[in-house]
């Protein structure tokens, strides 16, 4: 299949059921690859959330936060979630490409702050994977709401 070819090109195909998992392969590639996978995955889910929010709001004219709309919204999100899992090998590939930037960012923090590598990694995780994820989700939902013409927070009745 196409996905098997992608996995094979990225070196992530696991023909041996007793062999290393994809996560173990990433860990072997280094901490930067693991950190970057977390970031790439979070960004992918932020896009998924935003597209779901837009599609739901555009179709229904309501915010997912409106009374009684959360379950129908989750049904829309579930479809995007399944797609996101199908493209997982592409996310792994992207994380390998991005990992050098994470490594550079850790080194930058370490050089500027004179903190240990462990604390520099913690700062990068907080900045990129926590604050970055919330910022991407907030921006994505805001843009989706604006594009759909539906406010994020429904007016009080």
PDB file of C-alpha atoms in Angstrom:
ATOM      1  CA  UNK A   1       0.000   0.000   0.000  1.00  0.00           C
ATOM      2  CA  UNK A   2       0.968   3.639  -0.253  1.00  0.00           C
ATOM      3  CA  UNK A   3       1.373   3.935   3.525  1.00  0.00           C
ATOM      4  CA  UNK A   4       3.666   0.881   3.608  1.00  0.00           C
ATOM      5  CA  UNK A   5       5.862   2.536   0.976  1.00  0.00           C
ATOM      6  CA  UNK A   6       6.000   5.748   3.029  1.00  0.00           C
ATOM      7  CA  UNK A   7       6.896   3.796   6.181  1.00  0.00           C
ATOM      8  CA  UNK A   8       9.562   1.890   4.259  1.00  0.00           C
ATOM      9  CA  UNK A   9      11.140   5.060   2.852  1.00  0.00           C
ATOM     10  CA  UNK A  10      11.230   6.605   6.326  1.00  0.00           C
ATOM     11  CA  UNK A  11      12.651   3.437   7.837  1.00  0.00           C
ATOM     12  CA  UNK A  12       9.589   3.032  10.048  1.00  0.00           C
ATOM     13  CA  UNK A  13       8.064  -0.094   8.516  1.00  0.00           C
ATOM     14  CA  UNK A  14       7.841  -2.884  11.044  1.00  0.00           C
ATOM     15  CA  UNK A  15       7.738  -6.205   9.175  1.00  0.00           C
ATOM     16  CA  UNK A  16       8.846  -8.060  12.301  1.00  0.00           C
ATOM     17  CA  UNK A  17       6.042  -8.161  14.895  1.00  0.00           C
ATOM     18  CA  UNK A  18       8.690  -8.823  17.569  1.00  0.00           C
ATOM     19  CA  UNK A  19      10.852  -5.937  16.323  1.00  0.00           C
ATOM     20  CA  UNK A  20      11.004  -2.417  17.732  1.00  0.00           C
ATOM     21  CA  UNK A  21       7.873  -0.279  17.680  1.00  0.00           C
ATOM     22  CA  UNK A  22       7.837   3.020  15.841  1.00  0.00           C
ATOM     23  CA  UNK A  23       8.164   4.842  19.163  1.00  0.00           C
ATOM     24  CA  UNK A  24      11.237   2.714  20.005  1.00  0.00           C
ATOM     25  CA  UNK A  25      12.726   3.533  16.593  1.00  0.00           C
ATOM     26  CA  UNK A  26      12.170   7.241  17.225  1.00  0.00           C
ATOM     27  CA  UNK A  27      13.723   6.955  20.683  1.00  0.00           C
ATOM     28  CA  UNK A  28      16.743   5.272  19.125  1.00  0.00           C
ATOM     29  CA  UNK A  29      17.036   8.226  16.724  1.00  0.00           C
ATOM     30  CA  UNK A  30      17.442  10.495  19.721  1.00  0.00           C
ATOM     31  CA  UNK A  31      15.563  12.701  22.099  1.00  0.00           C
ATOM     32  CA  UNK A  32      15.202  15.479  19.538  1.00  0.00           C
ATOM     33  CA  UNK A  33      13.292  13.130  17.217  1.00  0.00           C
ATOM     34  CA  UNK A  34      10.999  12.131  20.074  1.00  0.00           C
ATOM     35  CA  UNK A  35      10.425  15.766  21.092  1.00  0.00           C
ATOM     36  CA  UNK A  36       9.800  16.815  17.527  1.00  0.00           C
ATOM     37  CA  UNK A  37       7.309  13.964  17.047  1.00  0.00           C
ATOM     38  CA  UNK A  38       5.367  15.273  20.034  1.00  0.00           C
ATOM     39  CA  UNK A  39       5.321  18.741  18.504  1.00  0.00           C
ATOM     40  CA  UNK A  40       4.429  17.555  14.990  1.00  0.00           C
ATOM     41  CA  UNK A  41       1.676  15.361  16.400  1.00  0.00           C
ATOM     42  CA  UNK A  42       0.299  18.214  18.516  1.00  0.00           C
ATOM     43  CA  UNK A  43       0.298  20.563  15.527  1.00  0.00           C
ATOM     44  CA  UNK A  44      -1.452  17.906  13.459  1.00  0.00           C
ATOM     45  CA  UNK A  45      -4.172  17.581  16.077  1.00  0.00           C
ATOM     46  CA  UNK A  46      -4.468  21.373  16.346  1.00  0.00           C
ATOM     47  CA  UNK A  47      -5.145  21.480  12.601  1.00  0.00           C
ATOM     48  CA  UNK A  48      -7.594  18.583  12.975  1.00  0.00           C
ATOM     49  CA  UNK A  49      -9.452  20.420  15.735  1.00  0.00           C
ATOM     50  CA  UNK A  50      -9.555  23.620  13.671  1.00  0.00           C
ATOM     51  CA  UNK A  51     -10.836  21.902  10.529  1.00  0.00           C
ATOM     52  CA  UNK A  52     -13.469  20.056  12.569  1.00  0.00           C
ATOM     53  CA  UNK A  53     -14.518  23.295  14.246  1.00  0.00           C
ATOM     54  CA  UNK A  54     -14.808  25.067  10.905  1.00  0.00           C
ATOM     55  CA  UNK A  55     -16.723  22.244   9.213  1.00  0.00           C
ATOM     56  CA  UNK A  56     -19.123  21.827  12.099  1.00  0.00           C
ATOM     57  CA  UNK A  57     -19.725  25.556  12.563  1.00  0.00           C
ATOM     58  CA  UNK A  58     -20.159  26.190   8.837  1.00  0.00           C
ATOM     59  CA  UNK A  59     -22.629  23.329   8.443  1.00  0.00           C
ATOM     60  CA  UNK A  60     -24.711  23.937  11.567  1.00  0.00           C
ATOM     61  CA  UNK A  61     -24.281  27.681  12.050  1.00  0.00           C
ATOM     62  CA  UNK A  62     -23.496  26.905  15.703  1.00  0.00           C
ATOM     63  CA  UNK A  63     -20.427  26.775  17.867  1.00  0.00           C
ATOM     64  CA  UNK A  64     -19.498  23.344  19.236  1.00  0.00           C
ATOM     65  CA  UNK A  65     -19.741  25.059  22.638  1.00  0.00           C
ATOM     66  CA  UNK A  66     -23.445  25.827  22.138  1.00  0.00           C
ATOM     67  CA  UNK A  67     -25.790  23.776  24.323  1.00  0.00           C
ATOM     68  CA  UNK A  68     -26.281  20.254  22.972  1.00  0.00           C
ATOM     69  CA  UNK A  69     -23.638  20.608  20.236  1.00  0.00           C
ATOM     70  CA  UNK A  70     -20.610  18.940  21.822  1.00  0.00           C
ATOM     71  CA  UNK A  71     -21.553  15.337  20.947  1.00  0.00           C
ATOM     72  CA  UNK A  72     -22.359  16.120  17.296  1.00  0.00           C
ATOM     73  CA  UNK A  73     -19.091  18.066  17.078  1.00  0.00           C
ATOM     74  CA  UNK A  74     -17.151  15.102  18.460  1.00  0.00           C
ATOM     75  CA  UNK A  75     -18.628  12.948  15.681  1.00  0.00           C
ATOM     76  CA  UNK A  76     -17.134  15.346  13.112  1.00  0.00           C
ATOM     77  CA  UNK A  77     -13.836  15.434  15.002  1.00  0.00           C
ATOM     78  CA  UNK A  78     -13.731  11.615  15.103  1.00  0.00           C
ATOM     79  CA  UNK A  79     -13.593  11.503  11.305  1.00  0.00           C
ATOM     80  CA  UNK A  80     -10.626  13.858  11.240  1.00  0.00           C
ATOM     81  CA  UNK A  81      -9.022  11.917  14.102  1.00  0.00           C
ATOM     82  CA  UNK A  82      -9.171   8.686  12.073  1.00  0.00           C
ATOM     83  CA  UNK A  83      -7.593  10.469   9.103  1.00  0.00           C
ATOM     84  CA  UNK A  84      -4.892  11.848  11.388  1.00  0.00           C
ATOM     85  CA  UNK A  85      -4.010   8.324  12.467  1.00  0.00           C
ATOM     86  CA  UNK A  86      -3.876   7.139   8.867  1.00  0.00           C
ATOM     87  CA  UNK A  87      -1.241   9.785   8.091  1.00  0.00           C
ATOM     88  CA  UNK A  88       0.855   8.898  11.160  1.00  0.00           C
ATOM     89  CA  UNK A  89       3.821   7.755   9.018  1.00  0.00           C
ATOM     90  CA  UNK A  90       3.921  11.203   7.431  1.00  0.00           C
ATOM     91  CA  UNK A  91       4.006  12.745  10.916  1.00  0.00           C
ATOM     92  CA  UNK A  92       6.930  10.491  11.801  1.00  0.00           C
ATOM     93  CA  UNK A  93       8.730  11.614   8.663  1.00  0.00           C
ATOM     94  CA  UNK A  94       8.056  15.249   9.457  1.00  0.00           C
ATOM     95  CA  UNK A  95       9.383  14.741  12.988  1.00  0.00           C
ATOM     96  CA  UNK A  96      12.654  13.391  11.637  1.00  0.00           C
ATOM     97  CA  UNK A  97      13.002  16.487   9.449  1.00  0.00           C
ATOM     98  CA  UNK A  98      12.083  18.849  12.323  1.00  0.00           C
ATOM     99  CA  UNK A  99      14.291  17.113  14.918  1.00  0.00           C
ATOM    100  CA  UNK A 100      17.407  19.075  13.986  1.00  0.00           C
ATOM    101  CA  UNK A 101      15.553  22.300  14.791  1.00  0.00           C
ATOM    102  CA  UNK A 102      14.574  20.945  18.195  1.00  0.00           C
ATOM    103  CA  UNK A 103      18.172  19.965  18.837  1.00  0.00           C
ATOM    104  CA  UNK A 104      19.295  23.457  17.803  1.00  0.00           C
ATOM    105  CA  UNK A 105      16.627  25.032  20.040  1.00  0.00           C
ATOM    106  CA  UNK A 106      17.764  22.959  23.042  1.00  0.00           C
ATOM    107  CA  UNK A 107      21.380  23.993  22.389  1.00  0.00           C
ATOM    108  CA  UNK A 108      20.334  27.637  22.014  1.00  0.00           C
ATOM    109  CA  UNK A 109      18.480  27.591  25.366  1.00  0.00           C
ATOM    110  CA  UNK A 110      21.403  25.795  26.991  1.00  0.00           C
ATOM    111  CA  UNK A 111      23.948  28.323  25.670  1.00  0.00           C
ATOM    112  CA  UNK A 112      21.869  31.401  26.514  1.00  0.00           C
ATOM    113  CA  UNK A 113      20.781  30.321  29.986  1.00  0.00           C
ATOM    114  CA  UNK A 114      23.780  28.175  30.991  1.00  0.00           C
ATOM    115  CA  UNK A 115      21.278  25.599  32.263  1.00  0.00           C
ATOM    116  CA  UNK A 116      21.977  21.871  32.055  1.00  0.00           C
ATOM    117  CA  UNK A 117      20.810  19.982  28.978  1.00  0.00           C
ATOM    118  CA  UNK A 118      18.047  18.354  31.060  1.00  0.00           C
ATOM    119  CA  UNK A 119      16.597  21.750  32.097  1.00  0.00           C
ATOM    120  CA  UNK A 120      17.046  23.152  28.597  1.00  0.00           C
ATOM    121  CA  UNK A 121      15.045  20.234  27.216  1.00  0.00           C
ATOM    122  CA  UNK A 122      12.324  20.880  29.814  1.00  0.00           C
ATOM    123  CA  UNK A 123      12.112  24.527  28.738  1.00  0.00           C
ATOM    124  CA  UNK A 124      11.868  23.549  25.061  1.00  0.00           C
ATOM    125  CA  UNK A 125       9.100  21.062  25.858  1.00  0.00           C
ATOM    126  CA  UNK A 126       7.173  23.709  27.784  1.00  0.00           C
ATOM    127  CA  UNK A 127       7.633  26.366  25.096  1.00  0.00           C
ATOM    128  CA  UNK A 128       7.055  24.234  21.997  1.00  0.00           C
ATOM    129  CA  UNK A 129       4.843  21.373  23.105  1.00  0.00           C
ATOM    130  CA  UNK A 130       2.742  23.115  25.758  1.00  0.00           C
ATOM    131  CA  UNK A 131       2.556  26.831  24.934  1.00  0.00           C
ATOM    132  CA  UNK A 132       2.971  26.186  21.195  1.00  0.00           C
ATOM    133  CA  UNK A 133       0.151  23.657  21.172  1.00  0.00           C
ATOM    134  CA  UNK A 134      -2.258  25.906  23.067  1.00  0.00           C
ATOM    135  CA  UNK A 135      -1.358  28.831  20.804  1.00  0.00           C
ATOM    136  CA  UNK A 136      -1.910  26.751  17.651  1.00  0.00           C
ATOM    137  CA  UNK A 137      -5.227  25.446  18.932  1.00  0.00           C
ATOM    138  CA  UNK A 138      -6.394  28.899  19.991  1.00  0.00           C
ATOM    139  CA  UNK A 139      -5.365  30.485  16.712  1.00  0.00           C
ATOM    140  CA  UNK A 140      -6.848  27.628  14.687  1.00  0.00           C
ATOM    141  CA  UNK A 141     -10.208  27.694  16.459  1.00  0.00           C
ATOM    142  CA  UNK A 142     -10.290  31.503  16.218  1.00  0.00           C
ATOM    143  CA  UNK A 143      -9.615  31.419  12.476  1.00  0.00           C
ATOM    144  CA  UNK A 144     -12.095  28.569  11.975  1.00  0.00           C
ATOM    145  CA  UNK A 145     -14.799  30.480  13.839  1.00  0.00           C
ATOM    146  CA  UNK A 146     -14.095  33.680  11.923  1.00  0.00           C
ATOM    147  CA  UNK A 147     -14.114  31.844   8.566  1.00  0.00           C
ATOM    148  CA  UNK A 148     -17.380  30.082   9.443  1.00  0.00           C
ATOM    149  CA  UNK A 149     -18.913  33.326  10.693  1.00  0.00           C
ATOM    150  CA  UNK A 150     -19.842  31.733  14.025  1.00  0.00           C
ATOM    151  CA  UNK A 151     -18.544  33.071  17.340  1.00  0.00           C
ATOM    152  CA  UNK A 152     -16.540  30.651  19.489  1.00  0.00           C
ATOM    153  CA  UNK A 153     -18.642  31.337  22.574  1.00  0.00           C
ATOM    154  CA  UNK A 154     -22.389  31.279  21.986  1.00  0.00           C
ATOM    155  CA  UNK A 155     -24.342  34.250  23.289  1.00  0.00           C
ATOM    156  CA  UNK A 156     -26.077  33.774  26.623  1.00  0.00           C
ATOM    157  CA  UNK A 157     -29.772  33.080  26.190  1.00  0.00           C
TER     158      UNK A 157
END
